[in-house]
Structure formats: C-alpha cells, structure tokens
Amino acid sequence: MTNVAEPASLGSTMATNLTLAERRRATLERTGIASNRRLSSGPPTVAFYGILAVTVLLVMFGLVMVLSASSVTMLHSGHSPLYMFNKQLFWAFFGSIAMFATYRIPYIVWRRWAPYVFAVGVGAMFLPFVPGWGVSVRGARAWVGTGVLGFQPSEFLKIAVLLVSAKVLAERFNEVHNLRRTFYPVCIFMLLAAGLCVAQSDLGSAIVFVAIVFGVLFIAGTRVSVLAKTGLVVLALGAAAILPSAYRRQRWTAFWHLDETKAHVGYQVYQAMISIANGGISGVGVGEGAGKWGYVPLAHSDFIFAIIAEEFGVVGVFAVLGLFLGFVLFGIQAALGARDVFGALLAGGITSWFGVQAFINVGGVTATMPVTGLTLPFISYGGSSLLVSMAAAGLLLNVARNMK
C-alpha cells in the first residue's frame, strides 16, 4: 500500500512545484490541443515584430486620419468634431482586446471551433433582413443596428470562412488534388458567403471572400489551372450580378470615362482625384485638406486614402502603401515558416485578405479600378471592420510567434 501511494504523492509534489506556464503547457498536451505542435517558447521572430509594428502604426494613423477627415462634417451636422473619432477609438480599444485574445489562444483551438464559428457567421448574415434590425446604407442592406453598437455581419464572416476553409484543407492536405474532397467544399463556403453578400448588395465584400478562399487554395497546392478556370466562373457570376442593374453598370464603369460621369456616378472619384492632385509631393498638412469639407463623399470611410494623399502628399501615399506591402511580406514569411499546414493556411488567407482589400480600395480611389465600397483596412472609419481586422492580425501574430 505504501509503495502504491508513493508515486501519487510524488506526482502531486511535482505538480505543485510546476510554474503556471509549465502547468498550462501540460494541460494543453493532456487535452490534445498542442498534441501535434508545441507552442514556441523561444524569442519572437522578425515576422512577428514586423506584423505587430505595421498593425499598430496603421491603427494609430487611421485614428488620426478619421479625426482629420470627419471633424468638419461632424461639426457642420451638429455633432462634436470628435464624434466619429470617439467611436473609432471605442472599437480600436475592443479591437486590441480581440487581437490579444486571438494571439494568446493557441491557433490550433480555432481549428476545432471553425465549423461553429462559420455557422454563427452565416446565421448573422440574415440579421440585416430582419425588420427593425437591418439598416440600409448607400443601397446595401448589410448592417445591423445603428450608432456605436451597429455592426456589419459580413466582416465577421470573413474570419469564419477563413477558419473553416483552412480546417478542411489542413485535414485533407494529402488529398489536395481530390477536388471532391477539398476544392468543392471550400468553394461552397466561398459561394455561400459571396452569395449572401450579393443578396445584401455588398459586392465589395463578396470579392474579399473570393480572395481569401483563393489564397488558402493556392497555398494548399491546388492546381493553378483549376484556380484559373474557377476565376473565370466567378467573373461570369459577378457580371451576372452587375449587368442587370443600370446603376451598378454605370458605377462599375464610371472610372473608364470620368469626364463624362463626374457630374453623377463618377462625382466621388473625380473629387478624390482633385484632392490627390492638391497634395503634391509633401501634402498640404494634416488637418488642412479641403476635400473633407464635403467635396469628397465618405472622406472618412471608403475614400480616406484621398485625404491621406492630399494632406501628406506622395510621401504619405508611399508610406501607407509601404506599410501594407510590409504587412504582406511579413505575412508571407509567417505562412512559409508556419509549424503546420493549418497555420500556413491561416497566415496565407489573412495576407491575401488584407493585400487584396487594400489594393482594391486604393484602385477605386485613384480611378484605376471600379469603386466597390471596400474600406482601407485598419485606417478607414468602421467599427466592425476595425475590430475584425485587428482580430485577424492577432491570428497572424499567433502563427508568426510559433514559426519553425
């Protein structure tokens, strides 16, 4: 009896001598959360510091630009000049909490939760159609509620689609060329999410879903020929959603002949181009731009890049584009150095997401692409966009922190 009790007593004594970190790691191993890959206990990588620095700089710069771009219009509408800035600061605070949470929770946990997160995300997409809940903004019924607590469900669905797509492809990684087992299920997630966005008249978000899914499919090893054919199908479906509506056709083609459309559908882009030209090399100075005085609609949101160009000039434009380029490069580094397939797919999907969204936003503002209504990540005004973007950055930091 004495001999039997001694190991238990010894084990109990050893357990009490463990540090909190050691007990946490032991719990993760026992529950199977970290059964395949041990979380890194070494120093953070260069990619980790790079992603963290870029994210913080973009968020802080975004707060400054939201204040600059919205203060005049808010004052003229009877609100405090700080009205939108305070709301954005509110969401930045909770975004910081979300980013810390997604960074600290081992990303393998999200793999288990992915189906449930996706189910909740899809269910939330129907809330804008509930009478008394949904709100239409600029023709798109994609928001729920108003004021500080209003949110856009499609933003949360972006993370959900990324997680569930990465889960399926990671679990069936050795079957990547079996389209029925890997490619088709992920495409169903994409088409479902994009279709719900189209039903809400939010084509911009639908494009982002395509970018996310194509990003994870490419990293998983899907044949380029398959992706190219699917891309043509997606383009055909997009054209089918745009062509029947005269307003959508005019809005999507306005940038081709801006001089002819500047008085109506092309007015926003034309005024943005004037603001960009006013900026010159060094800009007119922060807070001194004229475009935000009502000339550039949505100067604080979709078209905030025009105000950046006006107030900071070419120097500011290249600085912002350089930050996004840095985010993409660090994200690629995190994906290439990830400890497992799921981490690589997460990093690749997030990198594709922000890279494509920033590219499309800047392209629309500079009249080189159609205007889609997408925000500039981390910078544009928008609570749910900022919250989800920071949460996604936390996931990317999680992967970068645990690189090989």
Short mmCIF file of C-alpha atoms in Angstrom, two decimals:
data_model
loop_
_atom_site.label_atom_id
_atom_site.label_comp_id
_atom_site.label_asym_id
_atom_site.label_seq_id
_atom_site.Cartn_x
_atom_site.Cartn_y
_atom_site.Cartn_z
CA MET A 1 0.00 0.00 0.00
CA THR A 2 2.84 2.34 0.87
CA ASN A 3 4.58 1.67 -2.43
CA VAL A 4 1.41 2.38 -4.38
CA ALA A 5 0.82 5.71 -2.67
CA GLU A 6 4.34 7.00 -3.11
CA PRO A 7 4.15 7.70 -6.89
CA ALA A 8 0.88 9.59 -6.45
CA SER A 9 2.36 11.62 -3.63
CA LEU A 10 5.49 12.25 -5.66
CA GLY A 11 3.44 13.28 -8.69
CA SER A 12 1.35 15.62 -6.56
CA THR A 13 4.50 17.20 -5.14
CA MET A 14 6.00 17.63 -8.62
CA ALA A 15 2.74 19.18 -9.88
CA THR A 16 2.74 21.75 -7.11
CA ASN A 17 6.33 22.68 -8.00
CA LEU A 18 5.46 23.43 -11.60
CA THR A 19 5.21 27.04 -12.67
CA LEU A 20 1.98 28.42 -14.09
CA ALA A 21 3.40 28.34 -17.62
CA GLU A 22 4.52 24.71 -17.20
CA ARG A 23 1.09 23.69 -15.86
CA ARG A 24 -0.58 25.46 -18.80
CA ARG A 25 1.61 23.65 -21.31
CA ALA A 26 0.97 20.34 -19.53
CA THR A 27 -2.77 20.97 -19.72
CA LEU A 28 -2.55 21.71 -23.44
CA GLU A 29 -0.67 18.46 -24.01
CA ARG A 30 -3.10 16.45 -21.89
CA THR A 31 -6.17 17.82 -23.65
CA GLY A 32 -4.63 17.32 -27.06
CA ILE A 33 -4.67 20.98 -28.03
CA ALA A 34 -0.93 21.01 -28.65
CA SER A 35 -0.52 17.31 -29.37
CA ASN A 36 1.00 17.86 -32.80
CA ARG A 37 2.90 21.10 -32.41
CA ARG A 38 4.35 22.58 -29.28
CA LEU A 39 3.93 26.33 -28.91
CA SER A 40 7.17 28.21 -29.31
CA SER A 41 8.98 29.20 -26.16
CA GLY A 42 11.80 30.94 -27.99
CA PRO A 43 12.15 34.63 -28.84
CA PRO A 44 9.62 36.18 -31.24
CA THR A 45 10.55 36.17 -34.92
CA VAL A 46 11.26 39.14 -37.17
CA ALA A 47 7.94 38.48 -38.92
CA PHE A 48 6.14 38.72 -35.56
CA TYR A 49 7.66 42.09 -34.73
CA GLY A 50 7.08 43.32 -38.27
CA ILE A 51 3.38 42.41 -38.30
CA LEU A 52 2.89 43.90 -34.84
CA ALA A 53 4.64 47.16 -35.74
CA VAL A 54 2.77 47.59 -39.03
CA THR A 55 -0.60 46.86 -37.44
CA VAL A 56 -0.06 49.32 -34.58
CA LEU A 57 1.18 52.03 -36.95
CA LEU A 58 -1.77 51.59 -39.31
CA VAL A 59 -4.34 51.65 -36.50
CA MET A 60 -2.82 54.74 -34.89
CA PHE A 61 -2.51 56.52 -38.21
CA GLY A 62 -6.09 55.53 -39.01
CA LEU A 63 -7.34 57.17 -35.82
CA VAL A 64 -5.54 60.40 -36.75
CA MET A 65 -6.99 60.34 -40.27
CA VAL A 66 -10.53 59.56 -39.10
CA LEU A 67 -10.34 62.60 -36.82
CA SER A 68 -8.98 64.77 -39.62
CA ALA A 69 -11.40 63.54 -42.28
CA SER A 70 -14.59 63.60 -40.18
CA SER A 71 -14.27 66.56 -37.81
CA VAL A 72 -15.51 69.22 -40.26
CA THR A 73 -18.56 67.33 -41.50
CA MET A 74 -19.47 66.29 -37.95
CA LEU A 75 -19.28 69.89 -36.77
CA HIS A 76 -21.48 71.05 -39.63
CA SER A 77 -24.02 68.32 -38.92
CA GLY A 78 -24.42 69.44 -35.32
CA HIS A 79 -22.24 66.81 -33.67
CA SER A 80 -19.00 67.15 -31.79
CA PRO A 81 -15.89 67.21 -34.06
CA LEU A 82 -14.72 64.18 -32.07
CA TYR A 83 -17.91 62.17 -32.66
CA MET A 84 -16.57 59.67 -35.21
CA PHE A 85 -13.10 59.66 -33.70
CA ASN A 86 -14.50 58.63 -30.33
CA LYS A 87 -16.49 55.82 -31.92
CA GLN A 88 -13.44 54.60 -33.82
CA LEU A 89 -11.36 54.81 -30.64
CA PHE A 90 -14.03 52.75 -28.86
CA TRP A 91 -13.75 50.00 -31.46
CA ALA A 92 -9.95 50.23 -31.52
CA PHE A 93 -9.95 49.51 -27.77
CA PHE A 94 -12.06 46.38 -28.18
CA GLY A 95 -10.10 45.51 -31.30
CA SER A 96 -6.96 45.49 -29.16
CA ILE A 97 -8.63 43.06 -26.76
CA ALA A 98 -9.71 40.86 -29.68
CA MET A 99 -6.21 40.94 -31.16
CA PHE A 100 -4.65 39.95 -27.85
CA ALA A 101 -7.17 37.11 -27.44
CA THR A 102 -6.63 35.65 -30.92
CA TYR A 103 -2.88 35.93 -30.38
CA ARG A 104 -2.83 34.25 -26.97
CA ILE A 105 -5.26 31.39 -27.70
CA PRO A 106 -3.27 28.62 -29.49
CA TYR A 107 -4.40 28.82 -33.10
CA ILE A 108 -4.99 25.06 -33.18
CA VAL A 109 -8.01 25.74 -30.94
CA TRP A 110 -9.62 27.78 -33.73
CA ARG A 111 -9.38 24.72 -35.94
CA ARG A 112 -11.78 22.89 -33.62
CA TRP A 113 -14.13 25.85 -33.36
CA ALA A 114 -14.16 26.63 -37.08
CA PRO A 115 -17.45 24.89 -38.02
CA TYR A 116 -19.31 26.57 -35.15
CA VAL A 117 -17.82 29.98 -35.95
CA PHE A 118 -18.85 29.53 -39.58
CA ALA A 119 -22.40 28.52 -38.64
CA VAL A 120 -22.77 31.58 -36.42
CA GLY A 121 -21.29 33.81 -39.13
CA VAL A 122 -23.71 32.56 -41.77
CA GLY A 123 -26.65 32.92 -39.40
CA ALA A 124 -25.66 36.51 -38.64
CA MET A 125 -25.80 37.35 -42.35
CA PHE A 126 -29.59 37.02 -42.22
CA LEU A 127 -29.95 39.60 -39.43
CA PRO A 128 -29.92 42.62 -41.79
CA PHE A 129 -33.12 41.28 -43.37
CA VAL A 130 -34.96 41.13 -40.04
CA PRO A 131 -37.42 44.06 -39.82
CA GLY A 132 -36.32 46.57 -37.23
CA TRP A 133 -32.79 45.18 -37.10
CA GLY A 134 -31.35 45.68 -40.56
CA VAL A 135 -30.15 49.05 -41.81
CA SER A 136 -29.63 50.08 -45.44
CA VAL A 137 -26.59 52.23 -46.18
CA ARG A 138 -25.97 53.52 -49.71
CA GLY A 139 -28.24 50.87 -51.19
CA ALA A 140 -26.67 47.93 -49.35
CA ARG A 141 -28.67 46.21 -46.63
CA ALA A 142 -25.60 44.86 -44.88
CA TRP A 143 -25.70 46.43 -41.40
CA VAL A 144 -27.42 45.57 -38.14
CA GLY A 145 -28.27 48.27 -35.63
CA THR A 146 -27.05 51.84 -35.56
CA GLY A 147 -24.72 54.03 -33.55
CA VAL A 148 -21.75 52.66 -31.64
CA LEU A 149 -23.24 49.15 -31.43
CA GLY A 150 -24.08 48.83 -35.13
CA PHE A 151 -22.08 46.17 -36.98
CA GLN A 152 -21.65 44.55 -40.39
CA PRO A 153 -22.02 40.73 -40.23
CA SER A 154 -20.02 40.15 -43.41
CA GLU A 155 -16.89 41.39 -41.62
CA PHE A 156 -17.19 38.61 -39.04
CA LEU A 157 -17.97 36.06 -41.74
CA LYS A 158 -14.56 36.77 -43.31
CA ILE A 159 -12.76 35.18 -40.38
CA ALA A 160 -15.32 32.36 -40.27
CA VAL A 161 -14.80 31.46 -43.94
CA LEU A 162 -11.03 31.60 -43.48
CA LEU A 163 -11.12 29.30 -40.47
CA VAL A 164 -13.42 26.66 -41.94
CA SER A 165 -11.61 26.64 -45.30
CA ALA A 166 -8.22 26.27 -43.59
CA LYS A 167 -9.61 23.47 -41.39
CA VAL A 168 -10.90 21.41 -44.33
CA LEU A 169 -7.76 21.86 -46.42
CA ALA A 170 -5.44 21.13 -43.49
CA GLU A 171 -7.26 17.93 -42.51
CA ARG A 172 -7.33 16.73 -46.14
CA PHE A 173 -3.96 18.13 -47.15
CA ASN A 174 -2.79 14.83 -48.65
CA GLU A 175 -5.93 14.77 -50.82
CA VAL A 176 -5.47 18.25 -52.25
CA HIS A 177 -5.85 17.01 -55.84
CA ASN A 178 -9.09 15.22 -55.00
CA LEU A 179 -11.39 18.10 -55.94
CA ARG A 180 -14.47 16.46 -54.47
CA ARG A 181 -12.82 16.21 -51.04
CA THR A 182 -11.05 19.57 -50.87
CA PHE A 183 -11.76 22.04 -53.64
CA TYR A 184 -15.53 21.69 -53.90
CA PRO A 185 -16.31 22.02 -50.16
CA VAL A 186 -14.19 25.16 -49.88
CA CYS A 187 -15.81 26.62 -53.00
CA ILE A 188 -19.20 26.00 -51.42
CA PHE A 189 -18.14 28.07 -48.40
CA MET A 190 -16.99 30.83 -50.75
CA LEU A 191 -20.12 30.84 -52.90
CA LEU A 192 -22.41 30.78 -49.88
CA ALA A 193 -20.65 33.75 -48.25
CA ALA A 194 -20.33 35.70 -51.50
CA GLY A 195 -23.94 34.94 -52.45
CA LEU A 196 -25.20 36.31 -49.14
CA CYS A 197 -23.16 39.47 -49.72
CA VAL A 198 -24.63 39.88 -53.21
CA ALA A 199 -28.10 39.45 -51.72
CA GLN A 200 -27.22 42.36 -49.41
CA SER A 201 -25.98 44.37 -52.45
CA ASP A 202 -22.45 44.30 -50.99
CA LEU A 203 -20.31 43.24 -53.94
CA GLY A 204 -17.11 44.51 -52.37
CA SER A 205 -17.21 42.01 -49.52
CA ALA A 206 -18.01 39.23 -51.99
CA ILE A 207 -14.70 39.98 -53.74
CA VAL A 208 -12.82 39.69 -50.46
CA PHE A 209 -14.30 36.24 -49.82
CA VAL A 210 -13.03 35.13 -53.21
CA ALA A 211 -9.56 36.49 -52.36
CA ILE A 212 -9.49 34.67 -49.01
CA VAL A 213 -10.52 31.32 -50.43
CA PHE A 214 -8.27 31.57 -53.48
CA GLY A 215 -5.38 32.42 -51.15
CA VAL A 216 -5.80 29.32 -48.99
CA LEU A 217 -6.44 27.10 -52.04
CA PHE A 218 -3.25 28.32 -53.70
CA ILE A 219 -1.14 27.74 -50.59
CA ALA A 220 -2.70 24.29 -50.10
CA GLY A 221 -1.37 23.29 -53.53
CA THR A 222 -4.47 23.47 -55.72
CA ARG A 223 -3.54 23.46 -59.39
CA VAL A 224 -3.25 26.91 -60.95
CA SER A 225 -5.29 25.72 -63.95
CA VAL A 226 -8.16 24.84 -61.61
CA LEU A 227 -7.97 28.23 -59.92
CA ALA A 228 -7.87 30.00 -63.29
CA LYS A 229 -10.99 28.20 -64.52
CA THR A 230 -12.76 28.92 -61.26
CA GLY A 231 -11.74 32.56 -61.55
CA LEU A 232 -13.45 32.77 -64.94
CA VAL A 233 -16.61 31.26 -63.47
CA VAL A 234 -16.52 33.77 -60.60
CA LEU A 235 -16.07 36.64 -63.09
CA ALA A 236 -19.09 35.38 -65.05
CA LEU A 237 -21.18 35.21 -61.87
CA GLY A 238 -20.03 38.73 -60.93
CA ALA A 239 -21.02 40.04 -64.34
CA ALA A 240 -24.41 38.37 -63.97
CA ALA A 241 -24.90 40.24 -60.68
CA ILE A 242 -23.83 43.62 -62.12
CA LEU A 243 -25.16 43.78 -65.67
CA PRO A 244 -28.92 43.58 -64.96
CA SER A 245 -28.74 46.78 -62.85
CA ALA A 246 -28.21 50.00 -64.80
CA TYR A 247 -26.91 51.80 -61.70
CA ARG A 248 -24.37 49.07 -60.96
CA ARG A 249 -23.18 49.07 -64.58
CA GLN A 250 -22.71 52.83 -64.53
CA ARG A 251 -20.96 52.79 -61.15
CA TRP A 252 -18.57 49.98 -62.12
CA THR A 253 -17.65 51.58 -65.46
CA ALA A 254 -17.55 55.24 -64.34
CA PHE A 255 -13.77 55.25 -63.96
CA TRP A 256 -13.35 54.50 -67.68
CA HIS A 257 -14.82 57.86 -68.73
CA LEU A 258 -14.56 60.07 -65.68
CA ASP A 259 -15.02 63.36 -67.54
CA GLU A 260 -18.44 62.22 -68.74
CA THR A 261 -19.60 60.82 -65.40
CA LYS A 262 -18.11 63.37 -62.99
CA ALA A 263 -21.47 65.08 -62.51
CA HIS A 264 -23.25 61.93 -61.29
CA VAL A 265 -21.91 58.39 -60.71
CA GLY A 266 -18.29 59.44 -61.14
CA TYR A 267 -18.52 62.52 -58.89
CA GLN A 268 -16.95 60.83 -55.85
CA VAL A 269 -13.93 59.56 -57.78
CA TYR A 270 -13.49 62.82 -59.65
CA GLN A 271 -13.40 64.83 -56.42
CA ALA A 272 -10.98 62.30 -54.94
CA MET A 273 -8.66 62.81 -57.89
CA ILE A 274 -8.74 66.57 -57.30
CA SER A 275 -7.80 66.04 -53.65
CA ILE A 276 -4.97 63.72 -54.62
CA ALA A 277 -3.65 66.28 -57.11
CA ASN A 278 -3.81 69.03 -54.47
CA GLY A 279 -1.49 67.03 -52.23
CA GLY A 280 1.53 67.26 -54.50
CA ILE A 281 4.78 65.84 -53.12
CA SER A 282 4.61 66.71 -49.43
CA GLY A 283 0.89 67.44 -48.94
CA VAL A 284 -0.93 70.46 -47.56
CA GLY A 285 -0.50 69.38 -43.95
CA VAL A 286 -2.52 67.22 -41.57
CA GLY A 287 -5.94 68.74 -40.96
CA GLU A 288 -5.54 71.24 -43.81
CA GLY A 289 -7.11 69.26 -46.65
CA ALA A 290 -10.09 70.77 -48.47
CA GLY A 291 -11.60 67.55 -49.82
CA LYS A 292 -13.12 66.62 -46.45
CA TRP A 293 -15.19 69.83 -46.43
CA GLY A 294 -17.96 67.95 -48.22
CA TYR A 295 -16.32 67.72 -51.63
CA VAL A 296 -15.28 64.08 -51.29
CA PRO A 297 -18.20 61.94 -50.10
CA LEU A 298 -17.28 59.34 -47.47
CA ALA A 299 -13.91 61.04 -46.95
CA HIS A 300 -13.64 59.35 -43.54
CA SER A 301 -14.50 55.87 -44.81
CA ASP A 302 -14.12 54.37 -48.29
CA PHE A 303 -12.26 57.42 -49.66
CA ILE A 304 -9.96 58.21 -46.76
CA PHE A 305 -6.96 57.44 -49.00
CA ALA A 306 -7.74 60.60 -50.99
CA ILE A 307 -7.48 62.68 -47.80
CA ILE A 308 -4.20 60.96 -46.93
CA ALA A 309 -2.82 61.86 -50.36
CA GLU A 310 -3.99 65.46 -50.03
CA GLU A 311 -2.66 66.08 -46.53
CA PHE A 312 0.56 64.01 -46.72
CA GLY A 313 1.25 64.06 -50.46
CA VAL A 314 3.22 61.47 -52.38
CA VAL A 315 5.40 60.91 -49.32
CA GLY A 316 2.40 59.86 -47.25
CA VAL A 317 0.99 57.73 -50.06
CA PHE A 318 4.20 55.73 -50.40
CA ALA A 319 4.47 55.42 -46.62
CA VAL A 320 0.98 53.90 -46.34
CA LEU A 321 1.48 51.64 -49.35
CA GLY A 322 4.85 50.61 -47.91
CA LEU A 323 3.22 49.61 -44.64
CA PHE A 324 0.69 47.42 -46.46
CA LEU A 325 3.46 45.94 -48.58
CA GLY A 326 5.39 45.20 -45.39
CA PHE A 327 2.32 43.54 -43.88
CA VAL A 328 2.01 41.31 -46.94
CA LEU A 329 5.71 40.38 -46.97
CA PHE A 330 5.76 39.58 -43.26
CA GLY A 331 2.53 37.62 -43.69
CA ILE A 332 4.09 35.55 -46.49
CA GLN A 333 7.11 34.93 -44.28
CA ALA A 334 4.82 33.72 -41.49
CA ALA A 335 2.98 31.40 -43.89
CA LEU A 336 6.21 29.91 -45.23
CA GLY A 337 7.60 29.36 -41.74
CA ALA A 338 4.41 28.08 -40.09
CA ARG A 339 4.74 24.95 -37.94
CA ASP A 340 1.81 23.17 -39.58
CA VAL A 341 -0.49 23.31 -42.57
CA PHE A 342 -3.36 24.95 -40.70
CA GLY A 343 -1.11 27.79 -39.53
CA ALA A 344 0.26 28.29 -43.03
CA LEU A 345 -3.25 28.46 -44.49
CA LEU A 346 -4.37 30.93 -41.81
CA ALA A 347 -1.41 33.21 -42.48
CA GLY A 348 -1.81 32.97 -46.23
CA GLY A 349 -5.53 33.66 -46.14
CA ILE A 350 -5.15 36.71 -43.89
CA THR A 351 -2.33 38.07 -46.04
CA SER A 352 -4.43 37.64 -49.20
CA TRP A 353 -7.40 39.26 -47.49
CA PHE A 354 -5.65 42.48 -46.47
CA GLY A 355 -3.47 42.70 -49.56
CA VAL A 356 -6.39 42.40 -51.97
CA GLN A 357 -8.70 44.66 -49.95
CA ALA A 358 -6.10 47.45 -49.72
CA PHE A 359 -5.31 47.09 -53.43
CA ILE A 360 -8.97 47.33 -54.44
CA ASN A 361 -9.67 50.30 -52.15
CA VAL A 362 -6.69 52.29 -53.44
CA GLY A 363 -7.52 51.30 -57.02
CA GLY A 364 -11.08 52.61 -56.67
CA VAL A 365 -9.99 55.91 -55.11
CA THR A 366 -7.34 56.53 -57.80
CA ALA A 367 -9.72 55.73 -60.71
CA THR A 368 -7.76 52.69 -61.84
CA MET A 369 -10.47 50.21 -60.78
CA PRO A 370 -14.23 50.25 -60.13
CA VAL A 371 -15.40 51.58 -56.77
CA THR A 372 -16.52 48.61 -54.66
CA GLY A 373 -17.28 50.19 -51.29
CA LEU A 374 -14.46 48.37 -49.52
CA THR A 375 -12.71 50.11 -46.64
CA LEU A 376 -8.97 50.60 -46.33
CA PRO A 377 -8.00 48.05 -43.64
CA PHE A 378 -7.11 49.47 -40.21
CA ILE A 379 -7.45 53.07 -41.46
CA SER A 380 -10.98 53.71 -42.75
CA TYR A 381 -13.78 54.54 -40.34
CA GLY A 382 -15.83 51.48 -39.46
CA GLY A 383 -16.17 49.70 -36.13
CA SER A 384 -16.79 46.11 -37.19
CA SER A 385 -14.16 46.37 -39.93
CA LEU A 386 -11.52 47.59 -37.46
CA LEU A 387 -12.46 45.02 -34.80
CA VAL A 388 -12.31 42.07 -37.19
CA SER A 389 -9.15 43.34 -38.91
CA MET A 390 -7.36 43.55 -35.57
CA ALA A 391 -8.62 40.10 -34.56
CA ALA A 392 -7.29 38.70 -37.84
CA ALA A 393 -3.96 40.43 -37.23
CA GLY A 394 -3.86 38.67 -33.85
CA LEU A 395 -4.27 35.31 -35.59
CA LEU A 396 -1.44 36.19 -37.95
CA LEU A 397 0.73 37.18 -34.98
CA ASN A 398 -0.14 33.82 -33.40
CA VAL A 399 1.21 31.99 -36.41
CA ALA A 400 4.27 34.24 -36.70
CA ARG A 401 5.07 33.76 -33.00
CA ASN A 402 5.13 29.98 -33.41
CA MET A 403 7.16 29.66 -36.59
CA LYS A 404 9.67 26.83 -37.05
#
